[in-house]
Coordinates of N, CA and C and ligand atoms in Angstrom, one line a residue:
X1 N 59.6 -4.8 193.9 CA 60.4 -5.3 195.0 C 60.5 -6.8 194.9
X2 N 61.6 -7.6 194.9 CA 61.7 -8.7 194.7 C 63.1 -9.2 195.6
X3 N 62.9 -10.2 196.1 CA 63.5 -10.9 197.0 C 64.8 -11.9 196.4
X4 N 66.1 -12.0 197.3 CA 67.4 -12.6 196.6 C 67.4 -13.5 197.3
X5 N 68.1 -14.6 196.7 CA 69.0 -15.5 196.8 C 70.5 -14.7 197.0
X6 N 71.5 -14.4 198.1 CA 72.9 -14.3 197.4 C 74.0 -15.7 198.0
X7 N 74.3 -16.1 197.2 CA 75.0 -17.4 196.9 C 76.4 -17.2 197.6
X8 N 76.3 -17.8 199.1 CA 77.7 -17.3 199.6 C 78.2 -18.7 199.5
X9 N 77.9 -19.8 198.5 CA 78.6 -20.9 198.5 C 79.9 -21.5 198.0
X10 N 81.1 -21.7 199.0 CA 82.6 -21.7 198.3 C 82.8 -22.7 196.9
X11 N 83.1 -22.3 195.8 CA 83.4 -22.8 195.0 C 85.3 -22.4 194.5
X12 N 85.8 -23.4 194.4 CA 87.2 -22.9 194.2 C 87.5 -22.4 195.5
X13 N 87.8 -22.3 196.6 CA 88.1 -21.4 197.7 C 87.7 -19.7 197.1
X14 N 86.5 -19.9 196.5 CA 85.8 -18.3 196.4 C 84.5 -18.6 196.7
X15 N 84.0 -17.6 197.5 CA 82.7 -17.5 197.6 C 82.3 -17.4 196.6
X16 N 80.5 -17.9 196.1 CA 79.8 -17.4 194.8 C 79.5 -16.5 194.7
X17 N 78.8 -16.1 195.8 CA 78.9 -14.2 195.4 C 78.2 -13.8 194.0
X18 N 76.6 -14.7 193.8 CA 75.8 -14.5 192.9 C 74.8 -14.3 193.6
X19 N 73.9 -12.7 193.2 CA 72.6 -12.9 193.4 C 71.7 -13.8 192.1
X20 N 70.4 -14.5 193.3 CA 69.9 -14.9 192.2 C 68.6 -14.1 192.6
X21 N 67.8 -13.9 191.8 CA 66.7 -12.8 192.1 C 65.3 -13.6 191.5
X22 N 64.8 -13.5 193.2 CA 62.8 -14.0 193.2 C 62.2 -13.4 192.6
X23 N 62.0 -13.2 191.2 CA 60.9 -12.2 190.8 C 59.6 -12.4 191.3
X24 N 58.4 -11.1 192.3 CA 57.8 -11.6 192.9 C 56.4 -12.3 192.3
X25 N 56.4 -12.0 190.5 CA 55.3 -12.5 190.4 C 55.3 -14.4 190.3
X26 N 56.5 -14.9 190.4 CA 56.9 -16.2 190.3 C 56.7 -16.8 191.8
X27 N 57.6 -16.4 192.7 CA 57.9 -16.8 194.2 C 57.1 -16.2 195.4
X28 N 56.1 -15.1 195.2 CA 55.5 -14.3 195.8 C 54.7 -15.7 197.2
X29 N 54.1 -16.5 195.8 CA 53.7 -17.6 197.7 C 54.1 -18.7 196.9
X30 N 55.3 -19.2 197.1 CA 55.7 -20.3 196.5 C 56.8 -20.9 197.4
X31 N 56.8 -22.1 197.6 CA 57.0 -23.7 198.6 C 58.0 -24.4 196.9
X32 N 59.2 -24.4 197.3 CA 59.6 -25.3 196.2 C 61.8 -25.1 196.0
X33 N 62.7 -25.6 195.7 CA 63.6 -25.5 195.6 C 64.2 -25.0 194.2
X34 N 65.1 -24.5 194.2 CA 65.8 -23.5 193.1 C 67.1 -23.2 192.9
X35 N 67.9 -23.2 191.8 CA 69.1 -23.5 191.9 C 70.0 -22.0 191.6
X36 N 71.1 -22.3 192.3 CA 72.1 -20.8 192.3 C 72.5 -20.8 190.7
X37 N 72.2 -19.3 189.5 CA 72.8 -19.8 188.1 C 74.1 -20.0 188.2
X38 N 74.7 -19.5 189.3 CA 76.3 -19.7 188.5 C 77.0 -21.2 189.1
X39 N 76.6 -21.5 190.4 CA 77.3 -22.6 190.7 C 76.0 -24.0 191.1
X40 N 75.1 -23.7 191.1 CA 74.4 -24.7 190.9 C 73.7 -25.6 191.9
X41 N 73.9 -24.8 193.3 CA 73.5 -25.2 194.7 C 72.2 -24.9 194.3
X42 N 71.7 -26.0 195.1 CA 70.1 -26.5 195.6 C 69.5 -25.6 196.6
X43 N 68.7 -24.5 196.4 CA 67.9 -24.0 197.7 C 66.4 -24.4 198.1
X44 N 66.2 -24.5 198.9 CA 64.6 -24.9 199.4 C 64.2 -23.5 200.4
X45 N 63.5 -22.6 199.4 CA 62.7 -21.8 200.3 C 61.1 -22.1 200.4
X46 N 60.6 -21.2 200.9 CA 59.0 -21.4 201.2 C 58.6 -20.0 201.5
X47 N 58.1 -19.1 200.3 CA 57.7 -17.7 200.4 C 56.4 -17.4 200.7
X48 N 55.9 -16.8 201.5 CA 54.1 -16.5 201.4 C 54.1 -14.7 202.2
X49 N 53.7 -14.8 200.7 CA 52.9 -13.0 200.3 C 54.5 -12.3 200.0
X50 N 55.2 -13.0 199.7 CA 56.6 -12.2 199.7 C 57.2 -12.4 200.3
X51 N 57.3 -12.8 202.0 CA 57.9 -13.1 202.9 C 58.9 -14.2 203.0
X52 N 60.0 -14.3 203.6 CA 60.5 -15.5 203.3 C 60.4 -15.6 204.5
X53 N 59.5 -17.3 204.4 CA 59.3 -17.8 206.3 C 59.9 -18.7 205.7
X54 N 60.4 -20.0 205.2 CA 61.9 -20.3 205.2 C 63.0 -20.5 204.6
X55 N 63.7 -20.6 204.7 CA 65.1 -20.6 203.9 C 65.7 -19.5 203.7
X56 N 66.9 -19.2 202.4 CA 66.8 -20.6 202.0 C 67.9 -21.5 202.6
X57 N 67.3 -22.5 202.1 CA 68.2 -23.8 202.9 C 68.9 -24.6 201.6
X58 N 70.4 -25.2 202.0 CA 70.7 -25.8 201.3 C 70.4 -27.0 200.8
X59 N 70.1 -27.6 199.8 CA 69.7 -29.1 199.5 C 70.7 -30.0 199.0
X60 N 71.9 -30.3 199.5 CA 72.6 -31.1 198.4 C 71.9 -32.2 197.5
X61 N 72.6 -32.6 196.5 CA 72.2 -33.7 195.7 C 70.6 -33.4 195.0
X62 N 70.0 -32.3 195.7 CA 68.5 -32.4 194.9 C 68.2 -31.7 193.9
X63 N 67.1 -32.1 193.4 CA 66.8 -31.4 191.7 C 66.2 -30.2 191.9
X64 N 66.4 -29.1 191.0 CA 65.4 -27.3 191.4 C 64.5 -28.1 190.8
X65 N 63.2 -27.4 191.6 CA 62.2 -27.1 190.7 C 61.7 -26.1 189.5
X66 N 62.6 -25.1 189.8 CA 62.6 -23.9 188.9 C 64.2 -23.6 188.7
X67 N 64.4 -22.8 188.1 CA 65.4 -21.9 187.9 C 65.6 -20.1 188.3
X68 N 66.2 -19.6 188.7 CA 66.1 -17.8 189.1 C 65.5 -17.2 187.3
X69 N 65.3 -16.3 187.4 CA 64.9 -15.6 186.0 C 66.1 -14.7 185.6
X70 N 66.8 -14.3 186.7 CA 67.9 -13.6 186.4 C 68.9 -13.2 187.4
X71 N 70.5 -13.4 187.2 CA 70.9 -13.3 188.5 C 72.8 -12.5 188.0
X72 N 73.1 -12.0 189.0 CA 74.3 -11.4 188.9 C 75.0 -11.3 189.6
X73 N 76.3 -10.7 189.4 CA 77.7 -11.2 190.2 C 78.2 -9.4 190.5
X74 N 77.6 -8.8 191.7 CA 78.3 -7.4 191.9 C 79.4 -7.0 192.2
X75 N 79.9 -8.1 193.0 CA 81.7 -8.2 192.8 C 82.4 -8.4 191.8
X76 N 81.5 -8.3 190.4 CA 82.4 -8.7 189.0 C 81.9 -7.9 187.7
X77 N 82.0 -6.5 188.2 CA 81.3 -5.9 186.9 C 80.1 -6.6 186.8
X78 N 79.6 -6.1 185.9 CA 78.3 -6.4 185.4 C 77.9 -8.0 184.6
X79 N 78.9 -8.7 185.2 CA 78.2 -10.3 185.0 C 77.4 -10.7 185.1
X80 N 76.3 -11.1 184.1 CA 75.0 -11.1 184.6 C 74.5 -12.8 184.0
X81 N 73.5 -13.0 184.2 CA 72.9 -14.3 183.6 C 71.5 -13.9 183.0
X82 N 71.4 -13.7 182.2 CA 69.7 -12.7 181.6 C 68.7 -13.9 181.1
X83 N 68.1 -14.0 181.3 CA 66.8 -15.0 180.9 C 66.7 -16.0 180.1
X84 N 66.8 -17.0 180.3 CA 67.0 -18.8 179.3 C 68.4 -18.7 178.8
X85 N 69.5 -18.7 179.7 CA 70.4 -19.6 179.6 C 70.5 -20.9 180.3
X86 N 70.8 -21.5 179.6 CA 70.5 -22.9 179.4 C 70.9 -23.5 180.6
X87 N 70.4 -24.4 181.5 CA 71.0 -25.2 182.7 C 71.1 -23.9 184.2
X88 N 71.1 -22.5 183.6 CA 71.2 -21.5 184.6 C 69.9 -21.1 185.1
X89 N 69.6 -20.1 183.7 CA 68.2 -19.2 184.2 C 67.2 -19.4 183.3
X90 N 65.9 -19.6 184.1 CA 64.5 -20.1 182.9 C 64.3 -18.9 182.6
X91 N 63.7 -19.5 180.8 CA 63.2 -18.4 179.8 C 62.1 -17.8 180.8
X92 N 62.1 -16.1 179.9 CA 60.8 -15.5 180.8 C 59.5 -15.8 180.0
X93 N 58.7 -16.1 180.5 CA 57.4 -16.5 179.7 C 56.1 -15.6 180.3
X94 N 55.5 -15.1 179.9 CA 54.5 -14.1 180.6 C 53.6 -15.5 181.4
X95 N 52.5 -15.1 181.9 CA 51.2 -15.6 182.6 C 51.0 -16.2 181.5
X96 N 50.5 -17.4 181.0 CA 49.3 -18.1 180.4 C 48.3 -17.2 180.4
X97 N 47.6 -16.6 179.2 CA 46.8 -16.1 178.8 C 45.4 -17.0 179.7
X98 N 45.2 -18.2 179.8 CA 44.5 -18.8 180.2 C 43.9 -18.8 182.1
X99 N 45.1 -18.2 182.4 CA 44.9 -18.0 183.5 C 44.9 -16.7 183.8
X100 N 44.3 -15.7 183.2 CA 43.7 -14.4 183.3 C 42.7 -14.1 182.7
X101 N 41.6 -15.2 183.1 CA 40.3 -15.3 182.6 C 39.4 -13.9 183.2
X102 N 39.8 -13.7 184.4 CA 38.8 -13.4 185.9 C 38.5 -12.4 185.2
X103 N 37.1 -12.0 186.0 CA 36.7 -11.0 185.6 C 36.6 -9.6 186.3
X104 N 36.6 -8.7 185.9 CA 36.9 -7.3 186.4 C 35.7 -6.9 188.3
X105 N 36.1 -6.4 188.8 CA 35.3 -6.4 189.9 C 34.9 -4.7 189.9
X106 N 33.5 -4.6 189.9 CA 33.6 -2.9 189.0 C 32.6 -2.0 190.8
X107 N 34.0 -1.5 191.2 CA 33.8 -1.2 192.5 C 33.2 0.8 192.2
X108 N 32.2 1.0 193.0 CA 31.6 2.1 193.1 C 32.1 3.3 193.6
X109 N 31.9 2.5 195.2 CA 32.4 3.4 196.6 C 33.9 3.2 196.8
X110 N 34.6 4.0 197.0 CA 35.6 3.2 197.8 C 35.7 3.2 199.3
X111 N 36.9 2.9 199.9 CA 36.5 2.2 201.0 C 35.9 3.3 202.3
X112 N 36.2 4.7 201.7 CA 35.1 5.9 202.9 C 34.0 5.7 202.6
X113 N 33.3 4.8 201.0 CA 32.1 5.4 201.4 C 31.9 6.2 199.8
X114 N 32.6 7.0 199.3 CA 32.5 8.0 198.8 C 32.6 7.4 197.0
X115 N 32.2 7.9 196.3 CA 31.9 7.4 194.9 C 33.2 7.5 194.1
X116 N 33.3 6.1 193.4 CA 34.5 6.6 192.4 C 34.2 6.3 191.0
X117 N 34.8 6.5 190.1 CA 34.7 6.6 188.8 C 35.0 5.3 187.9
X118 N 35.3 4.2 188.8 CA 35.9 3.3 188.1 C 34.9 2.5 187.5
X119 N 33.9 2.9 187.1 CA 32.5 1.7 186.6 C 32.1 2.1 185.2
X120 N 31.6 0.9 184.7 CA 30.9 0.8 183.2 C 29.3 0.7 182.5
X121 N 29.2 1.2 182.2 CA 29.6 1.9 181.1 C 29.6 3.5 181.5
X122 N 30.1 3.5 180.7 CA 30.8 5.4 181.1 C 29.8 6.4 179.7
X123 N 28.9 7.2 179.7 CA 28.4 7.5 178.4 C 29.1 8.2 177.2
X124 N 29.0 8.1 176.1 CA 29.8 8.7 175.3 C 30.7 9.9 175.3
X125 N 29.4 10.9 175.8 CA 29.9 12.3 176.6 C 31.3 12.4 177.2
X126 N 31.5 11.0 178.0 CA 32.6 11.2 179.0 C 33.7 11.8 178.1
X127 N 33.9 11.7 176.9 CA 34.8 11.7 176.4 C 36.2 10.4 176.3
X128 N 37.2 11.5 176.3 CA 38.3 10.3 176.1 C 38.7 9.6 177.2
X129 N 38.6 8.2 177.1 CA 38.7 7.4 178.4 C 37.9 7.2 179.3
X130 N 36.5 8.0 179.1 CA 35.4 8.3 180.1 C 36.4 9.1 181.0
X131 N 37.1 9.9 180.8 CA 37.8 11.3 181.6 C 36.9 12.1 182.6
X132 N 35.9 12.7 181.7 CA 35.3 14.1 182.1 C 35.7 14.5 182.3
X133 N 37.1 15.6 182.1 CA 37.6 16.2 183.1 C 37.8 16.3 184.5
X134 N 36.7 17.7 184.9 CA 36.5 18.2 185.8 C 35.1 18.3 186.4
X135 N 34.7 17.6 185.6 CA 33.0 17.5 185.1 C 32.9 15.8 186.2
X136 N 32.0 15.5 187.3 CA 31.5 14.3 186.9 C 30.2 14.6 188.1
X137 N 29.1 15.0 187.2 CA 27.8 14.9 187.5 C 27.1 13.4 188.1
X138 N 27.8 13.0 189.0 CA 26.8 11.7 189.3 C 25.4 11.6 189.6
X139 N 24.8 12.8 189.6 CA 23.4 12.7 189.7 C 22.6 13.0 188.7
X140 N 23.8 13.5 187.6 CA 23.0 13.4 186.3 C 23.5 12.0 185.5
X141 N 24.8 11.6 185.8 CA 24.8 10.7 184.9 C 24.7 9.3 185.4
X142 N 24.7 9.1 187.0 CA 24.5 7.6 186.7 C 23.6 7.9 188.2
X143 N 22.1 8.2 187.7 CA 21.2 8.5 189.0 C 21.4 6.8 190.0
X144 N 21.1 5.9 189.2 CA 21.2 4.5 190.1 C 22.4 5.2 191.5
X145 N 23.5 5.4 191.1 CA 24.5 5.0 191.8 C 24.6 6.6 192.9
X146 N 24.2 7.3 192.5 CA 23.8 8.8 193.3 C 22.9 8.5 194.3
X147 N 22.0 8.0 193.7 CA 20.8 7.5 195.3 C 21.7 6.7 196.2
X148 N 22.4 5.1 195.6 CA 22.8 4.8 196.6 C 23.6 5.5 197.9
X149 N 24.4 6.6 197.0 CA 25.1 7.5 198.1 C 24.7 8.2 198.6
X150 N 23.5 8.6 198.7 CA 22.1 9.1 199.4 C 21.8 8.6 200.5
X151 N 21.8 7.0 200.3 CA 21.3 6.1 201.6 C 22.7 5.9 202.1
X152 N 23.8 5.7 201.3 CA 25.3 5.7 202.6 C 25.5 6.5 203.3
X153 N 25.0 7.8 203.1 CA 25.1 9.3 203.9 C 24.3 9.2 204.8
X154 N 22.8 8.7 204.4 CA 22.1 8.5 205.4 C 22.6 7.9 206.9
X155 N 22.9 6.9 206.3 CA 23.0 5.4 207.2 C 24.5 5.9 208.0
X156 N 25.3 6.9 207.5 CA 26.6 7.1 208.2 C 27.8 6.3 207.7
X157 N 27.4 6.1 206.4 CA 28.7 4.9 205.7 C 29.6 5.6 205.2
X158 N 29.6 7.1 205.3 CA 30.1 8.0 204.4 C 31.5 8.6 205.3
X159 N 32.7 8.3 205.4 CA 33.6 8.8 206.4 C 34.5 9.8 205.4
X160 N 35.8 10.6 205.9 CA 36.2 11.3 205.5 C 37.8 10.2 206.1
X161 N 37.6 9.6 207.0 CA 38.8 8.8 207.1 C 38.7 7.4 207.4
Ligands
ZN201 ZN1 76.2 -20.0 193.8

């Protein structure tokens, strides 16, 4: 799901009539101005969690900070502007490897309570993918984490909803 720009700005006595499109892993909580690809107006939005709380707003005379990644003209056949054309739309570049350092968060219970499969190490047995099929013996195979669910049952941590 990703959020538009559509560019009702008159150019020539025609509306622009370009979507430009927020991809949300770019704009998702992003504060900063961006330019229409086809005619080149200045918008200042301010997106947080996806939401657009403001804009967008026109900027005359100001510089984008970004460019759309990709944007199109539905009133014109399939006119499109597709990724790093020049002065329009910025190249796509994945995440910086560098900033997908984090590390995995290796959750047990989920949030009833109830045990899930998503943890490591998984023993050879599991087979492919640590699968098990139909099979998952948590009291044989990862006694640590069986007790705990012993004392959640206890304690009443264990819900159905
Ligand atoms: Zn425009």
């Amino acid at each position: 799901m990703c959020d538009i720009i559509w560019c009702k700005k008159e150019v020539g006595g025609k509306p622009c009539d370009t979507i430009n499109y927020l991809d949300p892993y770019c704009f998702w909580n992003w504060e900063g101005k961006i330019n229409c690809a086809e005619c080149g107006t200045v918008y200042f939005i301010h997106m947080i969690q996806g939401f657009m709380y403001k804009g967008p707003e026109e900027r005359p005379g100001e510089k984008p900070d970004t460019m759309p990644l990709y944007a199109d003209k539905p009133y014109d056949g399939y006119s499109n502007y597709r990724p790093g054309v020049e002065g329009r739309t910025r190249p796509y570049e994945c995440k910086p490897r560098a900033q997908l350092l984090g590390v995995a968060d290796m959750v047990k219970f989920s949030i009833r309570g109830r045990p899930v499969r998503g943890w490591r190490p998984q023993p050879p047995s599991a087979g492919l993918a640590g699968s098990f099929g139909f099979h998952w013996d948590i009291q044989k195979l990862t006694p640590d984490v069986w007790e705990e669910y012993q004392k959640k049952i206890a304690a009443g941590e264990v819900k159905d909803w």
